[in-house]
Short mmCIF file of C-alpha atoms in Angstrom, two decimals:
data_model
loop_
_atom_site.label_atom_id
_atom_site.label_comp_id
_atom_site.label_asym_id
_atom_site.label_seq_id
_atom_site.Cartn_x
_atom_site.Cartn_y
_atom_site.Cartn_z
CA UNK J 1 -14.46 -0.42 23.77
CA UNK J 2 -10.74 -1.73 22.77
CA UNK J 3 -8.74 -1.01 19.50
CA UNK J 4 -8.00 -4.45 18.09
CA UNK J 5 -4.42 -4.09 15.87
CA UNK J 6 -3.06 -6.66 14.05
CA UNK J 7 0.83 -6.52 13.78
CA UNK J 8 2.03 -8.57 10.16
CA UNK J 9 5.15 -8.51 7.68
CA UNK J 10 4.61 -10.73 5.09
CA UNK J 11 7.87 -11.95 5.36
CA UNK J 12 9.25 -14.57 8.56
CA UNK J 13 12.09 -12.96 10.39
CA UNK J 14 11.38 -8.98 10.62
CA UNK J 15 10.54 -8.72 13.81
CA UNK J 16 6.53 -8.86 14.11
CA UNK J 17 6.75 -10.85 17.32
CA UNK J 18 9.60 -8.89 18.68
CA UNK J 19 7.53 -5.88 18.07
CA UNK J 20 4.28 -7.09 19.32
CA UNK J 21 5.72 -7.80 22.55
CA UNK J 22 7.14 -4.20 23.03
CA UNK J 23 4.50 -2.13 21.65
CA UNK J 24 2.11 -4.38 24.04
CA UNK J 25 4.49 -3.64 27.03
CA UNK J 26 4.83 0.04 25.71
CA UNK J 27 1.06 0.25 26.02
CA UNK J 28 1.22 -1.46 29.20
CA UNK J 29 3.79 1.08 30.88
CA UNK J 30 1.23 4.19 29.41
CA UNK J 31 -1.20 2.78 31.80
CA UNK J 32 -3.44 0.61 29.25
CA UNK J 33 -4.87 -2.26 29.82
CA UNK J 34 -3.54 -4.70 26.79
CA UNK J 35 -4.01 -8.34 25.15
CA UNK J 36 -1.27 -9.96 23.56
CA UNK J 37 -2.80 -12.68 20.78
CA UNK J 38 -0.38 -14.86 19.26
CA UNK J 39 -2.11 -16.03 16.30
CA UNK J 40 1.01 -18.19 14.63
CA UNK J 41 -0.49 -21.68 15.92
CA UNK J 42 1.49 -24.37 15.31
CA UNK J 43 4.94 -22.00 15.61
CA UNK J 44 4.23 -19.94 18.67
CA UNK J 45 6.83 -18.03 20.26
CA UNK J 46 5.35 -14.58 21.50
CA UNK J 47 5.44 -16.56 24.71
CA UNK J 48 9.21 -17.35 24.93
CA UNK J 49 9.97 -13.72 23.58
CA UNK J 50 7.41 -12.06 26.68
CA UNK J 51 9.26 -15.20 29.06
CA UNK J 52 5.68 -16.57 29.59
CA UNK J 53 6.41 -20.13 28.10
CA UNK J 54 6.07 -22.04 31.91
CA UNK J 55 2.57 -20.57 32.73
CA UNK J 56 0.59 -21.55 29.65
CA UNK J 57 -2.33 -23.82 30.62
CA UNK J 58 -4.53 -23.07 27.35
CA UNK J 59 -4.29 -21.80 24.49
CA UNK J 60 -6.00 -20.04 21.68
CA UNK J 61 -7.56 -23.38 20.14
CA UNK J 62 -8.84 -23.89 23.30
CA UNK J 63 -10.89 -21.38 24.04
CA UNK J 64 -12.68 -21.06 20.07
CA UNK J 65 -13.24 -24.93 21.16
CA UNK J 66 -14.67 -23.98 24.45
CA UNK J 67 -12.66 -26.46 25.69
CA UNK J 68 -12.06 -23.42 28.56
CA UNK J 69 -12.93 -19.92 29.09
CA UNK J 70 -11.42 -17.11 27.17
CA UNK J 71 -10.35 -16.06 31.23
CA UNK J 72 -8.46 -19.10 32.16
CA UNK J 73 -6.04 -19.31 29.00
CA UNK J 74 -4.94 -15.46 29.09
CA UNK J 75 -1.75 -15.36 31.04
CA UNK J 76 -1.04 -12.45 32.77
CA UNK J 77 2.72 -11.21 32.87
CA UNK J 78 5.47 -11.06 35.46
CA UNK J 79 6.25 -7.27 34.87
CA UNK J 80 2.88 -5.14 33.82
CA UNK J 81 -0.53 -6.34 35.78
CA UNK J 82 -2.05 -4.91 33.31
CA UNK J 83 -0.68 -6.94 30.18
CA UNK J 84 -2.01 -10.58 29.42
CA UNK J 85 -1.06 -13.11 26.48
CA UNK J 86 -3.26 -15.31 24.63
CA UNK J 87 -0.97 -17.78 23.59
CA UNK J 88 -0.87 -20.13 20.33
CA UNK J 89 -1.40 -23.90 20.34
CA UNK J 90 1.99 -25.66 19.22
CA UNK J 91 0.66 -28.89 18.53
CA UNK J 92 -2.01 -27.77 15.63
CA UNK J 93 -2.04 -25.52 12.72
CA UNK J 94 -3.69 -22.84 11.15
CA UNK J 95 -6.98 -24.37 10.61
CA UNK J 96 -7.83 -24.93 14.31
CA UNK J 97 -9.53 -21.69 13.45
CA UNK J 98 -11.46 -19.58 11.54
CA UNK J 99 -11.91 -15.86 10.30
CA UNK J 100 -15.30 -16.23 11.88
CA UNK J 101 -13.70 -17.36 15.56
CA UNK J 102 -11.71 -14.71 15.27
CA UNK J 103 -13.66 -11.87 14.97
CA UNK J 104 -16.21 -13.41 17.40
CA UNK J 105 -13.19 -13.47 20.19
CA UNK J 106 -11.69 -10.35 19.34
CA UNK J 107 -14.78 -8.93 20.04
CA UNK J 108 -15.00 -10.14 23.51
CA UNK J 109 -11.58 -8.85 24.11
CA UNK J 110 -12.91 -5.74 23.05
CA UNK J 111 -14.92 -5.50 25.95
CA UNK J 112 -12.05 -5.95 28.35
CA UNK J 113 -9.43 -4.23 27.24
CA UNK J 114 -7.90 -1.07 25.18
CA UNK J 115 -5.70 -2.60 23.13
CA UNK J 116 -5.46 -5.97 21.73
CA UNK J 117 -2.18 -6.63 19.56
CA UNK J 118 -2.26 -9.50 17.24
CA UNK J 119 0.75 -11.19 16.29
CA UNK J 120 0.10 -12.48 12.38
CA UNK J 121 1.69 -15.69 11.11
CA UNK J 122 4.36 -14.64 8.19
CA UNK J 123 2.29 -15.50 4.89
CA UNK J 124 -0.66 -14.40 3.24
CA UNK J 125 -2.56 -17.82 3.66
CA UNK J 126 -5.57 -19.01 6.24
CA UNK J 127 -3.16 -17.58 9.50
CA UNK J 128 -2.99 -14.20 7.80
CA UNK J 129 -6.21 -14.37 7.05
CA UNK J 130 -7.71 -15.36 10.61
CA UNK J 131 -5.31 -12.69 12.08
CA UNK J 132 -6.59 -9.56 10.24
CA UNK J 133 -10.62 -10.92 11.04
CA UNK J 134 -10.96 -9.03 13.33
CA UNK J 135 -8.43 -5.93 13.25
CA UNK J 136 -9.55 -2.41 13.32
CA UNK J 137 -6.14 -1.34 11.90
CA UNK J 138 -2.46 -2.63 10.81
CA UNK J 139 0.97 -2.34 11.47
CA UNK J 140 3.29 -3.56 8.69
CA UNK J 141 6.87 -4.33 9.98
CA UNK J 142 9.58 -4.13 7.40
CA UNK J 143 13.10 -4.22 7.36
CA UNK J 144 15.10 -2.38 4.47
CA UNK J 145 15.77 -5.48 2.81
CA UNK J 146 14.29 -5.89 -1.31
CA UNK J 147 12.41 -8.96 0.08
CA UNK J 148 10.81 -7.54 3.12
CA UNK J 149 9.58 -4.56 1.59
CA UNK J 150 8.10 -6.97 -1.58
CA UNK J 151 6.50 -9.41 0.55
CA UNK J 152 4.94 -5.65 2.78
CA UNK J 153 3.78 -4.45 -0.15
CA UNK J 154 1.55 -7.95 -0.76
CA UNK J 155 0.40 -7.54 2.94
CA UNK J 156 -0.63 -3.49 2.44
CA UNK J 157 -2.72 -4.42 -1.19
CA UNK J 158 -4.34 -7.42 0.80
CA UNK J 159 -5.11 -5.22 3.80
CA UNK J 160 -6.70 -2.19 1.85
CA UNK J 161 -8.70 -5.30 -0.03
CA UNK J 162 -9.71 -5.93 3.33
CA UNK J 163 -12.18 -4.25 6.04
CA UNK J 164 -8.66 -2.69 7.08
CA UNK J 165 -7.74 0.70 5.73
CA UNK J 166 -4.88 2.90 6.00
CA UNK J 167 -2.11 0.44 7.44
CA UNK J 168 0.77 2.39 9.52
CA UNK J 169 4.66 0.96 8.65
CA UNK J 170 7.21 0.31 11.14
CA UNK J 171 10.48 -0.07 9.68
CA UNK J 172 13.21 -2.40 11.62
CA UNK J 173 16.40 -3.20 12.28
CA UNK J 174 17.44 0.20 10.33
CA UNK J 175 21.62 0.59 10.45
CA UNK J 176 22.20 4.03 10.61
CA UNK J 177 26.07 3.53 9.72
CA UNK J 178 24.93 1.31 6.61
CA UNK J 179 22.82 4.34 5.25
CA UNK J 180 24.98 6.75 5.70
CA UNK J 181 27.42 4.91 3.42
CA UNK J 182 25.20 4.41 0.95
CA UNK J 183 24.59 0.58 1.56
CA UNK J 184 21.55 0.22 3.07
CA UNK J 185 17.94 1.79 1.94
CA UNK J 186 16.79 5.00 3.75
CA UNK J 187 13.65 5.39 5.25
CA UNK J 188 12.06 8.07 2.95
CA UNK J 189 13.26 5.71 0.21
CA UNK J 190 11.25 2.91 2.03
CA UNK J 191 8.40 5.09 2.58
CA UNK J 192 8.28 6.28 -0.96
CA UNK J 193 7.92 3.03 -2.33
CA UNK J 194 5.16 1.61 0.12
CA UNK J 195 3.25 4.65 0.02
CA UNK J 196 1.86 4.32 3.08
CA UNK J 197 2.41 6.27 6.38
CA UNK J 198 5.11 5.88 8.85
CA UNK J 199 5.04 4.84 11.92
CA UNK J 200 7.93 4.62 13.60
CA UNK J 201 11.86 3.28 12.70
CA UNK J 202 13.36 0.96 15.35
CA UNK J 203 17.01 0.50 14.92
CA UNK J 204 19.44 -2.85 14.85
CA UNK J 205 20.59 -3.13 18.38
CA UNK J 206 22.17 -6.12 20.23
CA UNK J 207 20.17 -5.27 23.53
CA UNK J 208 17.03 -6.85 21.04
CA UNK J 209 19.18 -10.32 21.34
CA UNK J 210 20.22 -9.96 25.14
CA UNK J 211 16.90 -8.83 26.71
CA UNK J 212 14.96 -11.72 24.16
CA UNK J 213 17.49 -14.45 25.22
CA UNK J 214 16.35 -13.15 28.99
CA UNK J 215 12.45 -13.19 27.76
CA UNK J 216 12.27 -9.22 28.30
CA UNK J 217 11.15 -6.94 26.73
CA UNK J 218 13.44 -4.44 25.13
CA UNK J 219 11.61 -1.72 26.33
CA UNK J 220 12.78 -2.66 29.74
CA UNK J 221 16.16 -1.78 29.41
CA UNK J 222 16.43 1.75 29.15
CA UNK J 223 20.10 2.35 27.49
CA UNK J 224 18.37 0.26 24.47
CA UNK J 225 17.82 2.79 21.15
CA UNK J 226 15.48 0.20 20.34
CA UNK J 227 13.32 0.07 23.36
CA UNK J 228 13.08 4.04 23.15
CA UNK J 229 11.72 3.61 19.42
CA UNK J 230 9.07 1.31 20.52
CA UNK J 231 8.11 4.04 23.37
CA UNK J 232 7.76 6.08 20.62
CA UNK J 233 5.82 4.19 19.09
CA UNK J 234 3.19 3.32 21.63
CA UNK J 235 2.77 6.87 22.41
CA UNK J 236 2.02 7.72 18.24
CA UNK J 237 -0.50 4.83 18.55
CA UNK J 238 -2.26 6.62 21.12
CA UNK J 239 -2.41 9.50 19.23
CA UNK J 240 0.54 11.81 20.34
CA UNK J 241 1.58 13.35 17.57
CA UNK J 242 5.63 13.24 18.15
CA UNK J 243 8.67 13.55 15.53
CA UNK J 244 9.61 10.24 14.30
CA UNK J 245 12.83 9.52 15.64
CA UNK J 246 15.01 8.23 12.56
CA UNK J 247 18.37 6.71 14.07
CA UNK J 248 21.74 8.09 13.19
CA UNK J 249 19.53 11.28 12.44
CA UNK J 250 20.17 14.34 14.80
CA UNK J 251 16.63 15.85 15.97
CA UNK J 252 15.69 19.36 15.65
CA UNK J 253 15.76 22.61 13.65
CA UNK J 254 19.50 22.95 13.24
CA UNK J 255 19.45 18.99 12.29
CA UNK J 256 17.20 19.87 9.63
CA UNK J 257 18.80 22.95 8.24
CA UNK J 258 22.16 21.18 8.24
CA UNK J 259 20.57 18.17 6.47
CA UNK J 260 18.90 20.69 4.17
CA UNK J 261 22.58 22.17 3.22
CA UNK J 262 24.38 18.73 2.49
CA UNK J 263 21.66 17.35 0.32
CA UNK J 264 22.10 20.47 -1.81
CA UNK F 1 55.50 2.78 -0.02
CA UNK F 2 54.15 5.62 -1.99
CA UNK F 3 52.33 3.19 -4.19
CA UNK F 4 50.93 1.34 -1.33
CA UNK F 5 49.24 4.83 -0.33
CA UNK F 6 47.98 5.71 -3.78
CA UNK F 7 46.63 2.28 -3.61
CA UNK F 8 44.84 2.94 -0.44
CA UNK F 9 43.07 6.31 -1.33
CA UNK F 10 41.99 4.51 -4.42
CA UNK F 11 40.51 1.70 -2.93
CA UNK F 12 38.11 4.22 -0.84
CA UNK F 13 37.04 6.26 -3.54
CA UNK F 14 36.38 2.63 -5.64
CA UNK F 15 34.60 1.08 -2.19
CA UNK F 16 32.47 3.74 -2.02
CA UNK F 17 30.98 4.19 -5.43
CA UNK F 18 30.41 0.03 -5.06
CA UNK F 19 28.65 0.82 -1.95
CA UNK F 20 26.13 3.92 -2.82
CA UNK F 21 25.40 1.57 -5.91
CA UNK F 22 24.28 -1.26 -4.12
CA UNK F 23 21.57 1.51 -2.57
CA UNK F 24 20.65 2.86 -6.14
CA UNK F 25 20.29 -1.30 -7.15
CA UNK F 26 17.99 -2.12 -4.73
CA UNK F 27 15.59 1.04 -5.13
CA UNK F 28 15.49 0.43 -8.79
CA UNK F 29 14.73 -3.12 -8.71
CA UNK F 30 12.17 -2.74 -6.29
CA UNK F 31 10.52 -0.26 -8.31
CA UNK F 32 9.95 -2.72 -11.28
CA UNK F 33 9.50 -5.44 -9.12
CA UNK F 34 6.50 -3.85 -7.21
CA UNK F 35 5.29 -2.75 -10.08
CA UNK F 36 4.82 -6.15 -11.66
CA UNK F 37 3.65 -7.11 -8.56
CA UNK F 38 0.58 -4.45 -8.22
CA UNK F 39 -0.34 -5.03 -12.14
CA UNK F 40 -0.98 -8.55 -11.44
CA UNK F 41 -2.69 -8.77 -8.69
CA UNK F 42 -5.68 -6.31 -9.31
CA UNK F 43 -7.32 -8.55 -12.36
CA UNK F 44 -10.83 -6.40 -11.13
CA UNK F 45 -9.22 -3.08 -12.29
CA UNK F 46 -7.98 -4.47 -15.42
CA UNK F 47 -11.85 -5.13 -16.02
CA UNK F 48 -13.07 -1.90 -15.24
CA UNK F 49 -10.78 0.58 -17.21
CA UNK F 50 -11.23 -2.72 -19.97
CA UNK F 51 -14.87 -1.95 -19.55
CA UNK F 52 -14.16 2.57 -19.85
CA UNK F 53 -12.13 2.15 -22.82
CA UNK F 54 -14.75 -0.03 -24.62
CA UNK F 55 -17.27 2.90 -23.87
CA UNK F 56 -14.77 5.51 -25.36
CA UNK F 57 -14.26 3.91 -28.51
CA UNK F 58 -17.62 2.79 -28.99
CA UNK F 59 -18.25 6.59 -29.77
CA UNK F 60 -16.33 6.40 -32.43
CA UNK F 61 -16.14 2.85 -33.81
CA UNK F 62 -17.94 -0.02 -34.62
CA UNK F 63 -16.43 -2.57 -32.05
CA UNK F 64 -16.81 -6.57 -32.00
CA UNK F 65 -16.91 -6.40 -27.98
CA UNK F 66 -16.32 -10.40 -27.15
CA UNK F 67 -13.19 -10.03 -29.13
CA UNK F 68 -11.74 -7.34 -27.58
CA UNK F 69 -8.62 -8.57 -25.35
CA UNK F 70 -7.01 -6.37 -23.34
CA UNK F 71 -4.24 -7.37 -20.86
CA UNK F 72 -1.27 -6.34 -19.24
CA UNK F 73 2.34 -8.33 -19.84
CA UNK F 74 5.69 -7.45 -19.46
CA UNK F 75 7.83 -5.95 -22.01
CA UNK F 76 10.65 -8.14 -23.01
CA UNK F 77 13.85 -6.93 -23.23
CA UNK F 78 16.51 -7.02 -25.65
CA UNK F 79 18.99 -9.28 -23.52
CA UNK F 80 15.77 -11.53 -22.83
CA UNK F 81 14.34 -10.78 -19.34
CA UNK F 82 11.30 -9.31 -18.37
CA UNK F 83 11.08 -5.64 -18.18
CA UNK F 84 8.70 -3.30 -17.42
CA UNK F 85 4.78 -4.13 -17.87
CA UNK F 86 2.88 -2.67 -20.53
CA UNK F 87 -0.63 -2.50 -21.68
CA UNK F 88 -1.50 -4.39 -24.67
CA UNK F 89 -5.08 -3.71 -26.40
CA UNK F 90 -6.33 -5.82 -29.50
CA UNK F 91 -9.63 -4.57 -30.64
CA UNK F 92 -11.38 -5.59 -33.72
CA UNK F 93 -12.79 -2.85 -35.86
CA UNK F 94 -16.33 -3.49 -37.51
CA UNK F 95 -16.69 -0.44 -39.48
CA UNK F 96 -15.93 3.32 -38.63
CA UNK F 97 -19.34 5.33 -37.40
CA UNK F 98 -21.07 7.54 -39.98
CA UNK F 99 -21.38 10.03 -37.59
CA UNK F 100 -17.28 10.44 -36.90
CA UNK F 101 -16.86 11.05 -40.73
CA UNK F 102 -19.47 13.28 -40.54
CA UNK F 103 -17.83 15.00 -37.74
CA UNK F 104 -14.73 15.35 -39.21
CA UNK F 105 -16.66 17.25 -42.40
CA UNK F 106 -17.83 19.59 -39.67
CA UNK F 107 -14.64 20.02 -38.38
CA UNK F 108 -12.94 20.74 -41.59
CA UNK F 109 -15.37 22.81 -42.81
CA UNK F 110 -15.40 25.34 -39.43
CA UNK F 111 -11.58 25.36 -40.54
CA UNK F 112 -12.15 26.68 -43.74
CA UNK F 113 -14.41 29.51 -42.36
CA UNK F 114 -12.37 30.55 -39.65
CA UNK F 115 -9.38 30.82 -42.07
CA UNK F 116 -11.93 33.06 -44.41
CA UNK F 117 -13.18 34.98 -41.31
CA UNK F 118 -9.29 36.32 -40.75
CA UNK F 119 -9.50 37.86 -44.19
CA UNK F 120 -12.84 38.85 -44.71
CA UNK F 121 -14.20 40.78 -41.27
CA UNK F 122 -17.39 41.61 -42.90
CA UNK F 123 -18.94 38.31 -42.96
CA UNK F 124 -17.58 37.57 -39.33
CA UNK F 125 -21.11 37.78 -37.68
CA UNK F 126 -22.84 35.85 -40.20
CA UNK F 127 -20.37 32.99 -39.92
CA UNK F 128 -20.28 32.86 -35.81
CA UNK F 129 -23.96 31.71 -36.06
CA UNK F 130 -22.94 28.54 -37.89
CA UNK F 131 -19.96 28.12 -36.50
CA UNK F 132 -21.84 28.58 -33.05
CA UNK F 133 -24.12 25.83 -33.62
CA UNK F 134 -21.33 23.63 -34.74
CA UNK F 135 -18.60 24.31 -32.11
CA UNK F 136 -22.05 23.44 -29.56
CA UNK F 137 -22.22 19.32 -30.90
CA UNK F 138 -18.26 19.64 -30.35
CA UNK F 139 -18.69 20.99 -26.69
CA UNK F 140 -20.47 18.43 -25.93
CA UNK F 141 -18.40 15.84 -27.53
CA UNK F 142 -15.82 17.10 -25.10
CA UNK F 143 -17.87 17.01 -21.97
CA UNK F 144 -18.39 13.50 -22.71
CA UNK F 145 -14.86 12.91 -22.85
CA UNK F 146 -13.99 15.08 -19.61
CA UNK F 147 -16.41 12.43 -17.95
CA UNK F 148 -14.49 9.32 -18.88
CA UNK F 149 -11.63 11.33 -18.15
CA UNK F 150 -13.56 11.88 -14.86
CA UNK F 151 -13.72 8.25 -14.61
CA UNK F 152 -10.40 7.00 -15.51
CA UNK F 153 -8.98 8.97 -12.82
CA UNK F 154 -11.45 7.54 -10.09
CA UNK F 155 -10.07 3.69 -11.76
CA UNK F 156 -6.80 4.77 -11.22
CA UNK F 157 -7.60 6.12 -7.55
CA UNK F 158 -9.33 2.74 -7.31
CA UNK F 159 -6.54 1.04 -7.90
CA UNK F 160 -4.87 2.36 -5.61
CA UNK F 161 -6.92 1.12 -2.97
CA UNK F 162 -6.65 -1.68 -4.88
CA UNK F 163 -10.27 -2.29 -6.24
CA UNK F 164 -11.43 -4.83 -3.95
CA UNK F 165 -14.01 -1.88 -2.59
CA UNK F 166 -17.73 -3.57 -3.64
CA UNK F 167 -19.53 -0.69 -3.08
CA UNK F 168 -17.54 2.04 -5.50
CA UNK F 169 -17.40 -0.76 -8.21
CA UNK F 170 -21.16 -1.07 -8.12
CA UNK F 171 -21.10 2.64 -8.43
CA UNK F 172 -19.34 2.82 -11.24
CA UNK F 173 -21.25 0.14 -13.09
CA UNK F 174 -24.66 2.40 -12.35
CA UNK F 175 -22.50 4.97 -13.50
CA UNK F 176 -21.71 3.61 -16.88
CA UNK F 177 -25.49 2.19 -17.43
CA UNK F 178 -26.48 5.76 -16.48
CA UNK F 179 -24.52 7.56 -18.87
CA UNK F 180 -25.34 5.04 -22.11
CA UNK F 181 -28.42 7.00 -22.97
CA UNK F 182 -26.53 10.24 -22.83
CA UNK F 183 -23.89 9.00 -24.61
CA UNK F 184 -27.13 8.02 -27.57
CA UNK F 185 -28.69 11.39 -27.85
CA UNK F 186 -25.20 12.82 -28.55
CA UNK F 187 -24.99 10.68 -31.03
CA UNK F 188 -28.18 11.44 -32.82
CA UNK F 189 -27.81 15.24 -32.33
CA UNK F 190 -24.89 15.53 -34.30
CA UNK F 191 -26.15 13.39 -36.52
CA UNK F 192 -28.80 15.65 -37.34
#
């Protein structure tokens, strides 16, 4: 029986897609077998981020229509045979289905696979709602911006309203040098104010823009900071229990005890 | 020359206090903004702790319960925006209980003995037996209180989780009809 997570924000722009697509091929390389759902209908793009955009037949609508089986309209990718995508309609919105749908196809997923990421619409309206039907548990992606972490702190109140407790936070597009000077929120500041536990930090890198504008994943390239982070990631969703890697942060004991002088 | 170097350490002392308080800004915005945010947006906890304080002061007053209003706005500051939110509470009196006058004679009275027992030692023993039975009614008065207390802090847990739970708000509504005929026989002990 699969784990069904939902992946939301809140906010447009953070990176939920971005980081669907690498935790899923994250997963993927640990040897799980993983559904991507993309769950923004009407604005899909988990399919041009994975490079999948040529092979989709049907979509999402489709199969809560039974226009087709829930077999024929996952794709599976180019890289990982164990990774498929459920993509979005485009030409429909978020009322071509329902909370009910939802939890009625996640739980045939459920059957097939271990993990089933769902990429949430930004909002807190009938996508949000239809994408958290059927989760077993969250991932909130912020960024350190004041609006991000507003609109996150919406999303964690309406998920612990929900059947979903305990949400996990993934901050994004952290910049180490920013911090350090003072200009840009730190994570245990980020942390403090959600309340809720972390997850993993994934840093601002350009590879994110190359390996996207390819329709890669980040976690491909392996000189990407960012790509390691999602590893990381993955691996803490499984349940390895592994220091969180906070960029422009030395690791280790020494780390520490240095950090521990300088503060004082 | 030499000015043009003065001028450039200054500028990096004065671009970096600009820059740790753009940090400091954000934090402490957020923090009033979220605040405002989570106050809002839980209307069933405002209910519930509306609902605890009502018991409390029923103890002690007579209350006119449909005209109690109890909500939570935001302070305005002096320059005109909104600041922090605050609690506001407007509850009618009807008339103070007999029995909290009554219990305030007690009190004052166990005051004056106690302040009598320091001088005079011999009529210590005969004293604790009154003071005994008296200080019991009290006790319990305090229990009672430790119990809401109890309470509040499982609202404000609730809250936390942001209230929406069913189940532990149907709890605590068993929880308050349970405890209104304890709360009774308090009442007519010390009464007696």
């Amino acid at each position: 029986m699969g784990e069904v997570i939902v992946i939301t924000s809140g906010k447009g722009g953070v990176g939920k897609t971005t980081t669907t697509a690498n935790l899923g091929s994250s997963l993927a390389l640990e040897g799980k077998k993983v559904a991507l759902v993309d769950t923004d209908i009407g604005l899909r793009n988990l399919d041009v981020v994975m490079g999948l955009e040529n092979r989709i037949v049907y979509d999402i609508v489709d199969v809560v229509e039974e226009k087709c089986k829930l077999r024929q309209a996952l794709i599976k990718d180019k890289r990982f045979d164990e990774l498929f995508l459920l993509p979005a309609a485009q030409t429909r919105d978020k009322s071509a289905v329902n909370e009910t749908q939802m939890k009625e196809l996640t739980k045939k997923l459920k059957e097939e696979f271990d993990y089933i990421l769902i990429d949430c619409p930004a909002g807190i309206e009938q996508g949000f709602k239809n994408a958290i039907a059927g989760a077993d548990r969250a991932i909130v992606v912020t960024t350190a911006e004041i609006s991000a972490i507003r609109d996150a702190d919406r999303i964690i109140g309406l998920l612990e309203s929900s059947e979903i407790k305990n949400p996990e936070l993934v901050i994004n597009r952290l910049r180490p040098n920013m911090v350090k000077k003072g200009e840009m929120m730190d994570v245990e500041d980020i942390v403090d104010l959600l309340s809720i536990d972390l997850i993993g930090v994934v840093p601002d890198d350009e590879y994110i823009i190359t390996q996207t504008n390819k329709g890669e994943p980040v976690v491909q390239n392996k000189k990407a900071p960012s790509g390691k982070a999602y590893k990381e990631i993955a691996k803490r969703i499984l349940g390895e229990n592994i220091e969180i890697t906070v960029p422009g942060r030395e690791k280790g004991f020494l780390a520490k005890l240095k950090r521990l002088f300088i503060k004082n | 020359m030499f000015e043009n170097i003065i001028k450039f350490f200054k500028n990096i002392g004065k671009s970096n206090k600009e820059a740790g308080n753009s940090k400091e800004a954000a934090k402490e915005r957020l923090h009033l903004v979220l605040m405002q945010d989570r106050a809002n947006v839980s209307a069933d906890f405002l209910d519930l702790m509306k609902q605890e304080i009502i018991e409390v002061i029923k103890k002690y007053i007579d209350v006119d319960e449909s005209a109690i209003d109890v909500r939570l706005a935001n302070k305005t500051n002096e320059d005109g925006t909104t600041g922090s939110p605050a609690l506001y509470a407007n509850i009618p009196i009807r008339n103070i209980k007999e029995e909290t006058r009554k219990m305030q004679k007690t009190i004052n009275q166990n005051e004056d003995k106690n302040s009598v027992n320091e001088k005079n030692n011999s009529f210590k023993e005969q004293n604790e037996n009154s003071v005994n039975s008296n200080q019991n009614e009290e006790k319990k008065e305090i229990k009672q209180e430790e119990n809401f207390q109890n309470k509040v802090n499982e609202v404000e847990k609730n809250t936390e989780n942001n209230m929406q739970d069913e189940k532990s708000t149907d709890i605590d509504n068993k929880e308050i009809e349970q405890k209104q005929p304890n709360l009774e026989t308090v009442e007519k002990n010390s009464s007696i």
